[in-house]
Amino acid sequence: MRLLPRLHLFEFLDQSWLPATLRRGEVDYLHVVLDKTRPYDSVVPQLAELLRMSGTNRVIDLCSGTGGPWRTLLPALRRVHGEAEVVLTDLHPTPALELPEGARYHDAPVDVMRVPEELTGLRTLFEGLHHFRPKQAKALLADAATRGVPIAAFELTQRSLLYVLFQLLLIIPLVWAFTPLIRPRSGWRLVFTYLIPIIPLLILWDGVVSSLRTYTPEDLEELTEGLDAHGYRWHSGVHRANGMTITYLLGLPRRQP
């Protein structure tokens, strides 16, 4: 599989000037895809084991946006680890309208490089790490290691030529196919998806850029180099299940006697 050089281009969703209607259109599409495909169900055993090893029931999800995969992921996790709960956080909090039992939104801004001390638990990032340049990503990981708290980052995107080609061919048809499943239905969404296809083009751009920003397991090893004080340990790799390929990074403090 031919890897592409990492390019940190801009994503529309990262821009404060993106009109709220277009932002909503992109986020709603991502939500319905996560809800219908449930790509992260395959890492539930991994998350449950991390909670067990860490001696906590609480997940502190970073860069949550409006909820990420947790609407379906938390119920699946609670079937394995019954007392699991999740606190959703973001630098620009946007509380989700629908949250499953055991989830709540932290309404104060959270800087991932300096997570407040009161937010204790297993830190997670889903599709979040690629948003940060290497220096920022290393600071994010260093904050967890220095505090001695566990962290787990997962990315569905891949920085390969084949993956980008699939995106170029499939994203726009997928947006057209999934849009009728989004509720509530709205006229503006139909206009900007089918008549004037701005939303599909935004999603295509951001999808390709996310792939070009994605860290490989080798990149993750470089990011975590030197972040092993006090026995903190790191493990990165690729998890494949149900046709999905997920790059992951796990950070764990030394086990207490």
mmCIF file of C-alpha atoms in Angstrom, residues 3-250:
data_model
loop_
_atom_site.group_PDB
_atom_site.id
_atom_site.type_symbol
_atom_site.label_atom_id
_atom_site.label_comp_id
_atom_site.label_asym_id
_atom_site.label_seq_id
_atom_site.Cartn_x
_atom_site.Cartn_y
_atom_site.Cartn_z
ATOM 1 C CA LEU A 3 1.707 5.892 1.553
ATOM 2 C CA LEU A 4 1.371 9.575 0.758
ATOM 3 C CA PRO A 5 3.361 12.349 2.476
ATOM 4 C CA ARG A 6 1.574 13.883 5.434
ATOM 5 C CA LEU A 7 0.065 17.247 4.449
ATOM 6 C CA HIS A 8 -1.630 19.443 7.028
ATOM 7 C CA LEU A 9 -4.068 21.249 4.726
ATOM 8 C CA PHE A 10 -7.119 23.080 6.053
ATOM 9 C CA GLU A 11 -10.470 21.423 6.741
ATOM 10 C CA PHE A 12 -13.685 23.400 6.396
ATOM 11 C CA LEU A 13 -15.031 22.086 9.711
ATOM 12 C CA ASP A 14 -12.035 23.631 11.481
ATOM 13 C CA GLN A 15 -12.895 27.106 10.175
ATOM 14 C CA SER A 16 -14.910 29.440 12.387
ATOM 15 C CA TRP A 17 -16.217 31.283 9.322
ATOM 16 C CA LEU A 18 -17.992 28.232 7.855
ATOM 17 C CA PRO A 19 -21.732 29.091 7.744
ATOM 18 C CA ALA A 20 -23.733 27.255 10.406
ATOM 19 C CA THR A 21 -26.034 25.684 7.797
ATOM 20 C CA LEU A 22 -23.153 24.073 5.912
ATOM 21 C CA ARG A 23 -21.459 23.012 9.154
ATOM 22 C CA ARG A 24 -24.705 21.387 10.280
ATOM 23 C CA GLY A 25 -25.045 19.632 6.939
ATOM 24 C CA GLU A 26 -21.580 18.106 7.165
ATOM 25 C CA VAL A 27 -21.865 17.129 10.837
ATOM 26 C CA ASP A 28 -25.309 15.570 10.383
ATOM 27 C CA TYR A 29 -24.015 13.444 7.517
ATOM 28 C CA LEU A 30 -21.055 12.234 9.599
ATOM 29 C CA HIS A 31 -23.436 11.363 12.441
ATOM 30 C CA VAL A 32 -25.786 9.299 10.323
ATOM 31 C CA VAL A 33 -22.857 7.422 8.764
ATOM 32 C CA LEU A 34 -21.463 6.599 12.231
ATOM 33 C CA ASP A 35 -24.912 5.591 13.483
ATOM 34 C CA LYS A 36 -25.621 3.305 10.526
ATOM 35 C CA THR A 37 -22.188 1.748 9.984
ATOM 36 C CA ARG A 38 -21.056 1.628 13.665
ATOM 37 C CA PRO A 39 -17.375 1.272 12.740
ATOM 38 C CA TYR A 40 -16.118 1.526 16.305
ATOM 39 C CA ASP A 41 -18.166 -1.324 17.737
ATOM 40 C CA SER A 42 -15.159 -3.534 16.983
ATOM 41 C CA VAL A 43 -12.997 -1.670 19.544
ATOM 42 C CA VAL A 44 -15.507 -2.115 22.391
ATOM 43 C CA PRO A 45 -13.537 -5.028 23.941
ATOM 44 C CA GLN A 46 -10.406 -2.889 23.777
ATOM 45 C CA LEU A 47 -12.127 0.030 25.504
ATOM 46 C CA ALA A 48 -13.621 -2.232 28.173
ATOM 47 C CA GLU A 49 -10.193 -3.721 28.886
ATOM 48 C CA LEU A 50 -8.628 -0.252 29.127
ATOM 49 C CA LEU A 51 -11.282 0.786 31.648
ATOM 50 C CA ARG A 52 -10.676 -2.366 33.649
ATOM 51 C CA MET A 53 -6.892 -1.947 33.607
ATOM 52 C CA SER A 54 -7.214 1.721 34.566
ATOM 53 C CA GLY A 55 -9.577 1.049 37.449
ATOM 54 C CA THR A 56 -12.157 3.550 36.195
ATOM 55 C CA ASN A 57 -15.621 3.522 34.661
ATOM 56 C CA ARG A 58 -15.385 7.011 33.175
ATOM 57 C CA VAL A 59 -14.341 8.011 29.672
ATOM 58 C CA ILE A 60 -13.298 11.599 29.010
ATOM 59 C CA ASP A 61 -13.829 12.046 25.285
ATOM 60 C CA LEU A 62 -11.785 14.852 23.725
ATOM 61 C CA CYS A 63 -12.675 16.806 20.575
ATOM 62 C CA SER A 64 -16.210 15.407 20.797
ATOM 63 C CA GLY A 65 -17.885 17.905 18.489
ATOM 64 C CA THR A 66 -21.584 17.105 18.813
ATOM 65 C CA GLY A 67 -21.105 13.576 20.083
ATOM 66 C CA GLY A 68 -19.012 11.585 17.609
ATOM 67 C CA PRO A 69 -19.723 7.832 17.683
ATOM 68 C CA TRP A 70 -21.014 7.718 21.255
ATOM 69 C CA ARG A 71 -24.738 7.531 20.486
ATOM 70 C CA THR A 72 -24.251 3.912 19.448
ATOM 71 C CA LEU A 73 -20.807 3.198 20.929
ATOM 72 C CA LEU A 74 -21.700 3.829 24.580
ATOM 73 C CA PRO A 75 -24.688 1.422 24.642
ATOM 74 C CA ALA A 76 -22.431 -1.214 23.054
ATOM 75 C CA LEU A 77 -19.700 -0.538 25.626
ATOM 76 C CA ARG A 78 -22.172 -0.700 28.519
ATOM 77 C CA ARG A 79 -23.258 -4.168 27.396
ATOM 78 C CA VAL A 80 -19.697 -5.286 28.110
ATOM 79 C CA HIS A 81 -18.719 -2.870 30.895
ATOM 80 C CA GLY A 82 -22.043 -2.092 32.530
ATOM 81 C CA GLU A 83 -20.989 0.944 34.584
ATOM 82 C CA ALA A 84 -19.216 2.789 31.773
ATOM 83 C CA GLU A 85 -19.999 6.485 31.407
ATOM 84 C CA VAL A 86 -18.675 9.170 29.083
ATOM 85 C CA VAL A 87 -18.105 12.893 29.465
ATOM 86 C CA LEU A 88 -18.005 14.656 26.089
ATOM 87 C CA THR A 89 -15.698 17.674 25.818
ATOM 88 C CA ASP A 90 -14.593 20.160 23.195
ATOM 89 C CA LEU A 91 -12.723 23.454 22.903
ATOM 90 C CA HIS A 92 -15.928 24.909 21.457
ATOM 91 C CA PRO A 93 -18.705 22.992 23.273
ATOM 92 C CA THR A 94 -21.692 22.134 21.091
ATOM 93 C CA PRO A 95 -23.953 19.907 23.200
ATOM 94 C CA ALA A 96 -25.540 17.039 21.321
ATOM 95 C CA LEU A 97 -29.333 17.008 21.136
ATOM 96 C CA GLU A 98 -29.526 13.258 21.778
ATOM 97 C CA LEU A 99 -27.229 11.450 24.184
ATOM 98 C CA PRO A 100 -27.481 7.834 25.358
ATOM 99 C CA GLU A 101 -27.842 6.876 28.999
ATOM 100 C CA GLY A 102 -24.543 7.350 30.799
ATOM 101 C CA ALA A 103 -23.352 10.264 28.646
ATOM 102 C CA ARG A 104 -23.209 13.973 29.456
ATOM 103 C CA TYR A 105 -21.658 17.036 27.870
ATOM 104 C CA HIS A 106 -19.104 19.148 29.740
ATOM 105 C CA ASP A 107 -20.254 22.674 28.968
ATOM 106 C CA ALA A 108 -16.938 24.486 29.626
ATOM 107 C CA PRO A 109 -14.207 24.671 26.952
ATOM 108 C CA VAL A 110 -11.513 22.003 27.270
ATOM 109 C CA ASP A 111 -8.018 22.471 25.864
ATOM 110 C CA VAL A 112 -6.739 18.987 25.016
ATOM 111 C CA MET A 113 -3.171 20.046 25.809
ATOM 112 C CA ARG A 114 -4.177 21.051 29.329
ATOM 113 C CA VAL A 115 -7.165 18.936 30.339
ATOM 114 C CA PRO A 116 -8.649 20.148 33.655
ATOM 115 C CA GLU A 117 -7.651 18.012 36.627
ATOM 116 C CA GLU A 118 -11.251 17.376 37.636
ATOM 117 C CA LEU A 119 -11.862 15.513 34.359
ATOM 118 C CA THR A 120 -10.491 12.153 35.420
ATOM 119 C CA GLY A 121 -10.826 8.906 33.494
ATOM 120 C CA LEU A 122 -9.752 7.188 30.290
ATOM 121 C CA ARG A 123 -9.180 9.856 27.648
ATOM 122 C CA THR A 124 -10.324 9.071 24.118
ATOM 123 C CA LEU A 125 -10.139 10.722 20.714
ATOM 124 C CA PHE A 126 -12.143 9.497 17.753
ATOM 125 C CA GLU A 127 -11.078 11.055 14.452
ATOM 126 C CA GLY A 128 -9.444 13.802 16.512
ATOM 127 C CA LEU A 129 -5.684 13.347 16.512
ATOM 128 C CA HIS A 130 -5.192 14.229 12.842
ATOM 129 C CA HIS A 131 -6.542 17.730 13.500
ATOM 130 C CA PHE A 132 -3.324 18.587 15.326
ATOM 131 C CA ARG A 133 0.105 19.303 13.884
ATOM 132 C CA PRO A 134 2.900 17.071 15.253
ATOM 133 C CA LYS A 135 4.030 19.566 17.912
ATOM 134 C CA GLN A 136 0.453 19.977 19.170
ATOM 135 C CA ALA A 137 -0.261 16.251 19.016
ATOM 136 C CA LYS A 138 2.861 15.515 21.048
ATOM 137 C CA ALA A 139 1.773 18.097 23.654
ATOM 138 C CA LEU A 140 -1.664 16.461 23.823
ATOM 139 C CA LEU A 141 -0.099 13.052 24.429
ATOM 140 C CA ALA A 142 2.470 14.481 26.862
ATOM 141 C CA ASP A 143 -0.329 15.916 29.010
ATOM 142 C CA ALA A 144 -1.774 12.420 29.479
ATOM 143 C CA ALA A 145 1.618 10.834 30.133
ATOM 144 C CA THR A 146 2.677 13.531 32.607
ATOM 145 C CA ARG A 147 -0.606 13.216 34.492
ATOM 146 C CA GLY A 148 -0.323 9.427 34.448
ATOM 147 C CA VAL A 149 -3.780 8.934 32.901
ATOM 148 C CA PRO A 150 -4.671 6.462 30.113
ATOM 149 C CA ILE A 151 -5.458 7.660 26.608
ATOM 150 C CA ALA A 152 -6.731 5.957 23.453
ATOM 151 C CA ALA A 153 -6.893 7.549 19.985
ATOM 152 C CA PHE A 154 -8.618 5.979 16.974
ATOM 153 C CA GLU A 155 -8.671 7.012 13.304
ATOM 154 C CA LEU A 156 -10.650 5.450 10.457
ATOM 155 C CA THR A 157 -8.882 7.370 7.704
ATOM 156 C CA GLN A 158 -5.725 6.095 6.007
ATOM 157 C CA ARG A 159 -2.941 8.070 4.377
ATOM 158 C CA SER A 160 -2.665 5.893 1.298
ATOM 159 C CA LEU A 161 -3.113 6.532 -2.397
ATOM 160 C CA LEU A 162 -5.696 3.745 -2.723
ATOM 161 C CA TYR A 163 -7.798 5.082 0.161
ATOM 162 C CA VAL A 164 -7.800 8.613 -1.268
ATOM 163 C CA LEU A 165 -8.812 7.283 -4.694
ATOM 164 C CA PHE A 166 -11.731 5.420 -3.099
ATOM 165 C CA GLN A 167 -12.791 8.641 -1.391
ATOM 166 C CA LEU A 168 -12.684 10.585 -4.644
ATOM 167 C CA LEU A 169 -14.905 7.978 -6.283
ATOM 168 C CA LEU A 170 -17.321 7.154 -3.462
ATOM 169 C CA ILE A 171 -17.838 10.067 -1.066
ATOM 170 C CA ILE A 172 -20.238 12.113 -3.176
ATOM 171 C CA PRO A 173 -22.474 9.098 -4.058
ATOM 172 C CA LEU A 174 -22.443 8.109 -0.376
ATOM 173 C CA VAL A 175 -23.548 11.599 0.683
ATOM 174 C CA TRP A 176 -26.411 11.418 -1.805
ATOM 175 C CA ALA A 177 -27.369 7.945 -0.533
ATOM 176 C CA PHE A 178 -27.224 8.721 3.222
ATOM 177 C CA THR A 179 -28.826 12.186 3.166
ATOM 178 C CA PRO A 180 -32.446 10.862 3.011
ATOM 179 C CA LEU A 181 -31.768 9.031 6.309
ATOM 180 C CA ILE A 182 -30.971 12.263 8.203
ATOM 181 C CA ARG A 183 -33.673 13.486 10.564
ATOM 182 C CA PRO A 184 -35.257 15.942 10.757
ATOM 183 C CA ARG A 185 -35.532 16.495 7.036
ATOM 184 C CA SER A 186 -35.058 20.032 5.786
ATOM 185 C CA GLY A 187 -35.388 21.863 2.495
ATOM 186 C CA TRP A 188 -32.034 23.623 2.755
ATOM 187 C CA ARG A 189 -30.248 20.277 3.177
ATOM 188 C CA LEU A 190 -31.809 18.915 -0.006
ATOM 189 C CA VAL A 191 -30.959 22.092 -1.936
ATOM 190 C CA PHE A 192 -27.310 22.156 -0.829
ATOM 191 C CA THR A 193 -26.901 18.403 -1.342
ATOM 192 C CA TYR A 194 -28.621 17.713 -4.661
ATOM 193 C CA LEU A 195 -29.462 20.967 -6.450
ATOM 194 C CA ILE A 196 -26.364 22.967 -5.479
ATOM 195 C CA PRO A 197 -24.050 20.209 -4.151
ATOM 196 C CA ILE A 198 -21.978 22.317 -1.767
ATOM 197 C CA ILE A 199 -22.312 19.889 1.178
ATOM 198 C CA PRO A 200 -21.022 16.832 -0.765
ATOM 199 C CA LEU A 201 -18.044 18.858 -2.022
ATOM 200 C CA LEU A 202 -17.213 20.087 1.500
ATOM 201 C CA ILE A 203 -17.406 16.527 2.832
ATOM 202 C CA LEU A 204 -15.226 15.271 -0.037
ATOM 203 C CA TRP A 205 -12.569 17.920 0.611
ATOM 204 C CA ASP A 206 -12.527 17.379 4.367
ATOM 205 C CA GLY A 207 -12.453 13.598 3.911
ATOM 206 C CA VAL A 208 -9.440 13.708 1.602
ATOM 207 C CA VAL A 209 -7.631 16.229 3.808
ATOM 208 C CA SER A 210 -8.324 14.091 6.896
ATOM 209 C CA SER A 211 -6.645 11.191 5.109
ATOM 210 C CA LEU A 212 -3.618 13.296 4.178
ATOM 211 C CA ARG A 213 -3.338 14.444 7.802
ATOM 212 C CA THR A 214 -3.637 10.955 9.315
ATOM 213 C CA TYR A 215 -0.744 9.664 11.418
ATOM 214 C CA THR A 216 0.514 6.167 10.632
ATOM 215 C CA PRO A 217 1.632 3.802 13.428
ATOM 216 C CA GLU A 218 5.230 4.763 12.563
ATOM 217 C CA ASP A 219 4.354 8.457 12.928
ATOM 218 C CA LEU A 220 2.720 7.707 16.279
ATOM 219 C CA GLU A 221 5.881 6.006 17.504
ATOM 220 C CA GLU A 222 7.809 9.189 16.718
ATOM 221 C CA LEU A 223 5.209 11.344 18.486
ATOM 222 C CA THR A 224 5.443 9.266 21.667
ATOM 223 C CA GLU A 225 9.244 9.040 21.713
ATOM 224 C CA GLY A 226 10.474 10.241 25.090
ATOM 225 C CA LEU A 227 6.981 10.214 26.640
ATOM 226 C CA ASP A 228 7.657 7.194 28.831
ATOM 227 C CA ALA A 229 8.520 8.759 32.183
ATOM 228 C CA HIS A 230 7.497 6.872 35.339
ATOM 229 C CA GLY A 231 6.802 3.684 33.397
ATOM 230 C CA TYR A 232 4.173 5.146 31.061
ATOM 231 C CA ARG A 233 3.971 2.916 27.978
ATOM 232 C CA TRP A 234 2.613 3.277 24.453
ATOM 233 C CA HIS A 235 1.281 0.869 21.854
ATOM 234 C CA SER A 236 0.193 1.715 18.307
ATOM 235 C CA GLY A 237 -1.051 -0.394 15.452
ATOM 236 C CA VAL A 238 -3.851 -1.161 13.018
ATOM 237 C CA HIS A 239 -7.072 -2.970 13.898
ATOM 238 C CA ARG A 240 -9.059 -4.612 11.086
ATOM 239 C CA ALA A 241 -12.622 -5.864 11.508
ATOM 240 C CA ASN A 242 -15.833 -5.925 9.457
ATOM 241 C CA GLY A 243 -14.110 -4.365 6.473
ATOM 242 C CA MET A 244 -12.878 -1.420 8.540
ATOM 243 C CA THR A 245 -9.251 -0.454 9.161
ATOM 244 C CA ILE A 246 -8.680 1.563 12.328
ATOM 245 C CA THR A 247 -5.318 3.041 13.292
ATOM 246 C CA TYR A 248 -4.980 3.257 17.060
ATOM 247 C CA LEU A 249 -2.673 4.607 19.738
ATOM 248 C CA LEU A 250 -2.946 3.475 23.358
#
